[in-house]
Coordinates of C-alpha atoms in Angstrom, one line a residue:
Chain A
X1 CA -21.4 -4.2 -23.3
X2 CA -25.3 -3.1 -24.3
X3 CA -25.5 -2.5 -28.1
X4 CA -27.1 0.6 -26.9
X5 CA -24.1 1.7 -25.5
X6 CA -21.8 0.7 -27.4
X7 CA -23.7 3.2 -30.3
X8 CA -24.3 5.7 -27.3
X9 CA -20.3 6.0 -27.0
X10 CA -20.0 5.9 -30.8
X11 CA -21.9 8.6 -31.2
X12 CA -20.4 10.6 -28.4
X13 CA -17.3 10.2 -30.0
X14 CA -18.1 11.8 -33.6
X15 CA -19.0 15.0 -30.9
X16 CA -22.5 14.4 -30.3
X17 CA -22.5 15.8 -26.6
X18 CA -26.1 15.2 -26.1
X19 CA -26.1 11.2 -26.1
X20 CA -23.8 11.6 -23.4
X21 CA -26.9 12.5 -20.8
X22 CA -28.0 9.2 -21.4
X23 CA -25.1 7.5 -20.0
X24 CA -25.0 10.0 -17.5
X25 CA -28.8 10.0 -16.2
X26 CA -28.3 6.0 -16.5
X27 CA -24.8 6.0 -13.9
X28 CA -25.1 8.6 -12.0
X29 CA -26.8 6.8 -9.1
X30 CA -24.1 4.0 -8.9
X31 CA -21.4 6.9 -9.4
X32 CA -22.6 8.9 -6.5
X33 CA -23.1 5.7 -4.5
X34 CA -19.5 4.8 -4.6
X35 CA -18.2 8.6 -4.1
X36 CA -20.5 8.4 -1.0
X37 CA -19.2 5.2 0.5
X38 CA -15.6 7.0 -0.1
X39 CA -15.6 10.3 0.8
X40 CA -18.5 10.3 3.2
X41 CA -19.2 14.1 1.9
X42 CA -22.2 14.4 -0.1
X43 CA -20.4 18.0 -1.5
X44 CA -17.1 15.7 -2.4
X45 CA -19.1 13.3 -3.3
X46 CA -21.0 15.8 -5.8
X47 CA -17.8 16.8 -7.3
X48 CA -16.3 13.8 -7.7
X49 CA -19.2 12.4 -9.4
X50 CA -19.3 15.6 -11.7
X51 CA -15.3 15.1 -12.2
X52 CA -15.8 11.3 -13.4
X53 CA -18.4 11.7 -16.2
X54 CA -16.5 14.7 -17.9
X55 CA -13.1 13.3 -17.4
X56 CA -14.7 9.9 -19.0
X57 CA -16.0 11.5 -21.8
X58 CA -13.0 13.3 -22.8
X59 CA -11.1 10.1 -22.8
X60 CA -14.0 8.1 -24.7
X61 CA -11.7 7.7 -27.6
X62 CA -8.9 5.3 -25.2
X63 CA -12.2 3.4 -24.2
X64 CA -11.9 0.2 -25.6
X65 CA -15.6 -0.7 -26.6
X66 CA -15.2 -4.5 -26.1
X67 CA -14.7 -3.8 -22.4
X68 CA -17.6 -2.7 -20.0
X69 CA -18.5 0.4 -19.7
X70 CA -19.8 0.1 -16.3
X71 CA -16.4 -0.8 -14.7
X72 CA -14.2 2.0 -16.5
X73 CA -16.6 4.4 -15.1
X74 CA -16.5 3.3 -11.7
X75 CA -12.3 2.9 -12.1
X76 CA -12.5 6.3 -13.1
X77 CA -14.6 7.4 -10.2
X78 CA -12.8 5.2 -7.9
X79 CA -8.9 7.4 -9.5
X80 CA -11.5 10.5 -8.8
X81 CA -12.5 9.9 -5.5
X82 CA -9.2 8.8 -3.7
X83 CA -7.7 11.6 -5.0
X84 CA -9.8 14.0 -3.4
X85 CA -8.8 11.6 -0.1
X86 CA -5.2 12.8 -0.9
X87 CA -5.8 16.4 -1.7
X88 CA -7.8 16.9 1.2
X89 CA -5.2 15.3 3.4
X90 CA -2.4 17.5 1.5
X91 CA -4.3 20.7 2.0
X92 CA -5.7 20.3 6.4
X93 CA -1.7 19.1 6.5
X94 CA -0.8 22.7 5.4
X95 CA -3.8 24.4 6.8
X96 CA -2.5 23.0 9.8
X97 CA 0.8 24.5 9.8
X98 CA -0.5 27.4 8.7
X99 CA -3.0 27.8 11.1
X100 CA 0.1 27.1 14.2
X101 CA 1.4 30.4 13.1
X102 CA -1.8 32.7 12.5
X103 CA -4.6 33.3 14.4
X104 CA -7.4 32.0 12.9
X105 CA -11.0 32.1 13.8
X106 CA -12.5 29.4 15.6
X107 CA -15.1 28.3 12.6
X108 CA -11.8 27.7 10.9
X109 CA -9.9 26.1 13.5
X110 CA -12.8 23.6 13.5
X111 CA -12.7 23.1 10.0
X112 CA -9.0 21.8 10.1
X113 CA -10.0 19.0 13.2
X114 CA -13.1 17.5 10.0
X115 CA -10.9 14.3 8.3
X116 CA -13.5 12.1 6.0
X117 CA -13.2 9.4 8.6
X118 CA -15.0 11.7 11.6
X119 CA -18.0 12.7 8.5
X120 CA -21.4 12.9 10.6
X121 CA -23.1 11.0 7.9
X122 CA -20.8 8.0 8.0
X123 CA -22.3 5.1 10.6
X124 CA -19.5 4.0 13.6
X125 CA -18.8 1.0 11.7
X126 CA -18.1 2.3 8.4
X127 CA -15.1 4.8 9.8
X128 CA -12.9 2.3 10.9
X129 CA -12.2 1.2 7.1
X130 CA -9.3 2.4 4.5
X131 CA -11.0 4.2 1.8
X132 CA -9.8 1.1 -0.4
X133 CA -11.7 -1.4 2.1
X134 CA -14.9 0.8 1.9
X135 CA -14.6 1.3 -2.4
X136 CA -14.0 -2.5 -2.2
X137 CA -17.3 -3.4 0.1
X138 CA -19.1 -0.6 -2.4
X139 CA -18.3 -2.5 -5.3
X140 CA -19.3 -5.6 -4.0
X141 CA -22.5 -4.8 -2.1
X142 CA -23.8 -2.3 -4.5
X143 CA -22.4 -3.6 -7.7
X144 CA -22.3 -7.4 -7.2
X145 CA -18.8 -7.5 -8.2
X146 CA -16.5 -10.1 -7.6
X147 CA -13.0 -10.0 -6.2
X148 CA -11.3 -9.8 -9.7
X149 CA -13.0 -6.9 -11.2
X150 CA -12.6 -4.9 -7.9
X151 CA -9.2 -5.8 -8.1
X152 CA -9.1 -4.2 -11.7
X153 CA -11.1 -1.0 -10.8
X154 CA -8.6 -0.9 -8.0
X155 CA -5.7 -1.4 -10.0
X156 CA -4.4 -4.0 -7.4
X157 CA -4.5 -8.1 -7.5
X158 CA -7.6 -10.3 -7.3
X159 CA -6.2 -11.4 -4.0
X160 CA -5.5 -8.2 -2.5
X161 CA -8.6 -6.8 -3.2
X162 CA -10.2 -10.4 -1.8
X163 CA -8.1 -9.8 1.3
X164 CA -9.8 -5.8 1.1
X165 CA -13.3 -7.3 0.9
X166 CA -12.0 -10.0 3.8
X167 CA -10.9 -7.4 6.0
X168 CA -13.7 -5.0 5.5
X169 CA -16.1 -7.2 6.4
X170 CA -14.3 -8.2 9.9
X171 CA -13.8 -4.8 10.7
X172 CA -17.7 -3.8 10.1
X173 CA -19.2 -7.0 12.0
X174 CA -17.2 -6.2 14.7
X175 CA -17.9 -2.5 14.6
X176 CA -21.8 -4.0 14.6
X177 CA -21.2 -6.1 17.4
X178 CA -19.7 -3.7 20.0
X179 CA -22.9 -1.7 18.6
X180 CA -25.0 -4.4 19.5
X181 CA -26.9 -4.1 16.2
X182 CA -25.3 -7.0 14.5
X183 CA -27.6 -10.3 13.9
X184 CA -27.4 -12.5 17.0
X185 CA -26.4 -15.7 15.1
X186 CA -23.1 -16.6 16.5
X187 CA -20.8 -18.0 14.0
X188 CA -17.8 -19.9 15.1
X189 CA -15.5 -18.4 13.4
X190 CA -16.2 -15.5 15.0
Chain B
X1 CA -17.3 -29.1 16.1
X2 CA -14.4 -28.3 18.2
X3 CA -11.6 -29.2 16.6
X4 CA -13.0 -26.8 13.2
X5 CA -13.4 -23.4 15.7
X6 CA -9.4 -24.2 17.0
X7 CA -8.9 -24.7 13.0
X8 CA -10.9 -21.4 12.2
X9 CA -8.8 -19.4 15.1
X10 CA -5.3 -20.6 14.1
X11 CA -6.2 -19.6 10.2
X12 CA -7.2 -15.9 11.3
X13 CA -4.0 -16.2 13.4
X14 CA -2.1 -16.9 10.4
X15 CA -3.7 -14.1 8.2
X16 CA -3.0 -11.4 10.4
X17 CA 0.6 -12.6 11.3
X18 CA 0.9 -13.5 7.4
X19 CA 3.0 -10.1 6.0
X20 CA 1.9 -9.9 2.0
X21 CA -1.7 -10.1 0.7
X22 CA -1.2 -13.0 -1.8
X23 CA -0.1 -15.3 1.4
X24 CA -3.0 -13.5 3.4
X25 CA -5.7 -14.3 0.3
X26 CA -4.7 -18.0 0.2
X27 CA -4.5 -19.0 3.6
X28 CA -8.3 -17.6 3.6
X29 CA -9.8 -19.3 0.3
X30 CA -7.5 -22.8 1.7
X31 CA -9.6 -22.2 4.3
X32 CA -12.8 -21.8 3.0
X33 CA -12.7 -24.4 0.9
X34 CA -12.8 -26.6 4.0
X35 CA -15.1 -24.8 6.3
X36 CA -18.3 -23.8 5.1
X37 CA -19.9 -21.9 8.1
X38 CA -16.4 -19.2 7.1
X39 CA -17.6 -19.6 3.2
X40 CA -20.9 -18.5 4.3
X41 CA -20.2 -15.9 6.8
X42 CA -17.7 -14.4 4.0
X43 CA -20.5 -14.7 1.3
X44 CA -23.5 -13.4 3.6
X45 CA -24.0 -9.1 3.0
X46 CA -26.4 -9.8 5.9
X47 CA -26.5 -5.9 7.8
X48 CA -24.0 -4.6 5.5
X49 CA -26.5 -2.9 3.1
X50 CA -27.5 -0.9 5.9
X51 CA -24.5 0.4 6.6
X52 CA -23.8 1.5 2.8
X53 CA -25.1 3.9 0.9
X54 CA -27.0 2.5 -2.3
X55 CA -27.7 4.1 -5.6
X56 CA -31.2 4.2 -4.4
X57 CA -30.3 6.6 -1.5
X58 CA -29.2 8.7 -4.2
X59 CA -32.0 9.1 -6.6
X60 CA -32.8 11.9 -5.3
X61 CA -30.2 14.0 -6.1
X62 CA -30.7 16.5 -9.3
X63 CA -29.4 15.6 -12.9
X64 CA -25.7 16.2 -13.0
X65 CA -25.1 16.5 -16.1
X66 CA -25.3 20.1 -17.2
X67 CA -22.4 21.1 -14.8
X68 CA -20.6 17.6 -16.3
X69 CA -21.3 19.5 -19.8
X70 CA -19.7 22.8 -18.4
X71 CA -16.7 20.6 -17.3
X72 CA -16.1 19.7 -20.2
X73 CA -16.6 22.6 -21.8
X74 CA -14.1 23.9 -19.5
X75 CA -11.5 21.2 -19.5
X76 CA -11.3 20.5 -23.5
X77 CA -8.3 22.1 -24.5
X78 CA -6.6 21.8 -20.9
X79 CA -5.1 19.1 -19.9
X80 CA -6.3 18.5 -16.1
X81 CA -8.5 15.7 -16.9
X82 CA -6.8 13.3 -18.9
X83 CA -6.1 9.7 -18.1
X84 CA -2.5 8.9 -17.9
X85 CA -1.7 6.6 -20.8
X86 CA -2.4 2.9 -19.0
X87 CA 0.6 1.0 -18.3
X88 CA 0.8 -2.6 -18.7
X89 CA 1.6 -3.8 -15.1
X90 CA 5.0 -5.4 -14.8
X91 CA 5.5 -8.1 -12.6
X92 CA 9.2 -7.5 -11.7
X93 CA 11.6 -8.3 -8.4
X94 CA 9.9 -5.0 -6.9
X95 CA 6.2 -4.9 -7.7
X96 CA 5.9 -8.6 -7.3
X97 CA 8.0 -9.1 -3.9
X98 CA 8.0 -5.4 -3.0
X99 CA 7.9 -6.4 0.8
X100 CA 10.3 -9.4 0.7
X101 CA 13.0 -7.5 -1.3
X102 CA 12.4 -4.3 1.0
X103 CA 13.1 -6.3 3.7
X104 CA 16.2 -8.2 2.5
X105 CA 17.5 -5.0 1.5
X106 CA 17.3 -3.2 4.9
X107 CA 18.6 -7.1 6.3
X108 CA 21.7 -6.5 4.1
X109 CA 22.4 -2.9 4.5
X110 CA 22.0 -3.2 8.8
X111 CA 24.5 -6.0 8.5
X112 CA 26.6 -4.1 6.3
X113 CA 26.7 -1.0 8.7
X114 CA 27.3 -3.6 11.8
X115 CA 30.4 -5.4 9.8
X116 CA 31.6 -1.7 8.8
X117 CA 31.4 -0.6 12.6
X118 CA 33.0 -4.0 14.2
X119 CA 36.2 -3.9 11.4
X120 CA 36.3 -1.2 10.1
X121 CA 35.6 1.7 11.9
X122 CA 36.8 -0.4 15.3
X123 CA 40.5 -0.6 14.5
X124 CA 40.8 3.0 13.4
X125 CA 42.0 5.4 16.4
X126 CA 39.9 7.8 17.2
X127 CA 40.5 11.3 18.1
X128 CA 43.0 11.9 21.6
X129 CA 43.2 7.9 21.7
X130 CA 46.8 7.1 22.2
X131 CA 48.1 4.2 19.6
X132 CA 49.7 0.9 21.2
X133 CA 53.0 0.8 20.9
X134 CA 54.9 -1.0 18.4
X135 CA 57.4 -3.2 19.1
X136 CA 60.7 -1.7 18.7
X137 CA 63.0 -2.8 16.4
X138 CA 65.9 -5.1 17.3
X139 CA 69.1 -6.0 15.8
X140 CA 69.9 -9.6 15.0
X141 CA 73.3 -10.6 13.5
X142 CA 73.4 -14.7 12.4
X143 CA 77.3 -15.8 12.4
X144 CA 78.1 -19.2 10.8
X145 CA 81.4 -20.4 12.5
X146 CA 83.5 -23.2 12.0
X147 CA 85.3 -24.3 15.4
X148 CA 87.6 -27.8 15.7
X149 CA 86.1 -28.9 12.5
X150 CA 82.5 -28.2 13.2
X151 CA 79.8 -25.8 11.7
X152 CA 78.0 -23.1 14.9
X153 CA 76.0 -20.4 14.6
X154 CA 75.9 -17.6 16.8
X155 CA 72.7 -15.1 17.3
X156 CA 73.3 -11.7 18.3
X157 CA 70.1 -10.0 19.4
X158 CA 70.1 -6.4 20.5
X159 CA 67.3 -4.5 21.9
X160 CA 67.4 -0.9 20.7
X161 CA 66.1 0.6 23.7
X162 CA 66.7 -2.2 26.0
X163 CA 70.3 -1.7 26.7
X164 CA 70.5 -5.7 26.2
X165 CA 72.3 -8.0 24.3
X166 CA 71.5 -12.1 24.1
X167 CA 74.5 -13.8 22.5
X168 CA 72.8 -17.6 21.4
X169 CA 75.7 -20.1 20.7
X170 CA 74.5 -23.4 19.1
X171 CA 76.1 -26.4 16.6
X172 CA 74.7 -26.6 13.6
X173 CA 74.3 -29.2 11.0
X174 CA 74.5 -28.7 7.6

């Protein structure tokens, strides 16, 4: 970790709220990024975003500074985002229901048929991952990571999340194909 | 050339019919390791920034950290956003093998149910069904008789419901 940083966090943890901005202004970008490539909702993405950097400061103190900074945050936003998956899932399952019994006006109605995986500003290709196989192709695309630190912002095995990255990948080159935008190279494994 | 595609189609084969993620993971990088054009394919991100949003596509989205600073504000003496205690992850018979020992479970308790129904459950009547008939007792009466110097036996059999008698006369030898 940056020496900067590392007195950043320090000083964040004696109360200074203030040099917290830093950090913020500095991850905010790759934050919203992955939230994005998760959740597909810019909204979601907002709050999610919002949700990571004060749920990271008030745990500073279990940060261990030897580690990187970088990849607690995004493990955090990672925890923050999937669970917005679930409780979104959780809440159109009982809207549902609810909505079987009621009469409900059609603006509503429509809201219950939205699932993150129909989003307008997702691409074909990118809907037909898991949310773990999209987080997994964000951290490597964006971020550069490699298998095993995905695997530990996932909270999974290196080879799971290399099987993840593996699977991703299929699924979007063949999305890109039957779109007819992907490059023309044919490989042979193909 | 030719003999590397069938090699390349039997491996992806093998990955999706491969049931756990650690046999899936090294059936790829096995593979890999021997077939470059897969290595490359695998390490190109050729189209896929495209399809991904970047932090750059985000730049332009205000400063987020005064409602960050209201969050916390918020959420300093509550509870909501506080990271559960990390765990060290144990490797045990049902994190490691989840999907083996799942599956060896449901194995033994289908055969158990099946063994329960065939011998068990099979030989007990069930309601209305008439029980087979025992056989009925009989009466048997051994006499040991000595007759011109020589040792017999005699078997008397009666059949209680029979209204029959078999009298069985033979020598014996002592």
């Amino acid at each position: 970790m940056l020496k900067k940083e590392k007195l950043i966090i320090q000083e964040c943890l004696k109360g200074n709220q203030q040099e917290f901005e830093i950090l913020i202004k500095k991850y905010q970008p790759h934050v919203m990024a992955l939230a994005l490539n998760i959740l597909g909702d810019p909204d979601d993405a907002l709050d999610a975003a919002q949700d990571t950097f004060a749920q990271a400061y008030l745990n500073l103190h279990h940060f261990d500074l030897d580690r990187n900074f970088k990849n607690w945050l995004m493990g955090i936003a990672v925890k923050r985002s999937l669970d917005r998956i679930k409780k979104r899932k959780s809440f159109l399952k009982f809207f549902n229901q609810y909505s079987k019994n009621m009469e409900l006006s059609k603006t509503y109605k429509s809201y219950t048929t939205y699932r993150i995986e129909e989003s307008p500003i997702f691409r074909q290709c990118i809907k037909k991952l898991s949310p773990k196989e999209r987080t997994a192709l964000s951290l490597k695309i964006n971020e550069g990571y490699r298998a095993k630190e995905i695997g530990e912002i996932l909270n999974c095995s290196e080879n799971t999340a290399f099987v993840y990255l593996f699977k991703a990948k299929q699924k979007i080159k063949r999305a890109l194909a039957a779109e007819n935008l992907g490059s023309r190279e044919v490989n042979p494994c193909e | 050339m030719r003999i590397n595609q069938i090699m390349c189609k039997l491996t992806k084969f093998l990955f999706w019919l491969a049931p756990i993620k650690k046999w899936q993971a090294r059936i790829l990088r096995g593979h890999f390791r021997m077939c470059d054009s897969c290595q490359k394919a695998f390490e190109s991100d050729d189209n896929l920034k495209e399809v991904l949003f970047s932090p750059v596509d985000t730049t332009h989205i205000s400063s987020i950290s005064p409602e960050v600073m209201q969050k916390i504000q918020q959420n300093k003496n509550k509870k909501t956003l506080q990271l559960p205690q990390k765990q060290q992850r144990r490797f045990t018979l049902f994190t490691r093998w989840q999907w083996v020992t799942a599956m060896t479970a449901g194995f033994l308790l289908v055969m158990g149910i099946a063994v329960f129904h065939l011998f068990v459950l099979e030989k007990q009547p069930k309601p209305g069904e008439k029980l087979h008939p025992l056989p009925q007792p009989t009466d048997v009466v051994i006499h040991y008789v000595k007759s011109g110097g020589k040792h017999a036996r005699t078997f008397i059999v009666k059949e209680n419901k029979a209204n029959r008698t078999f009298i069985w006369f033979e020598k014996y030898e002592i």
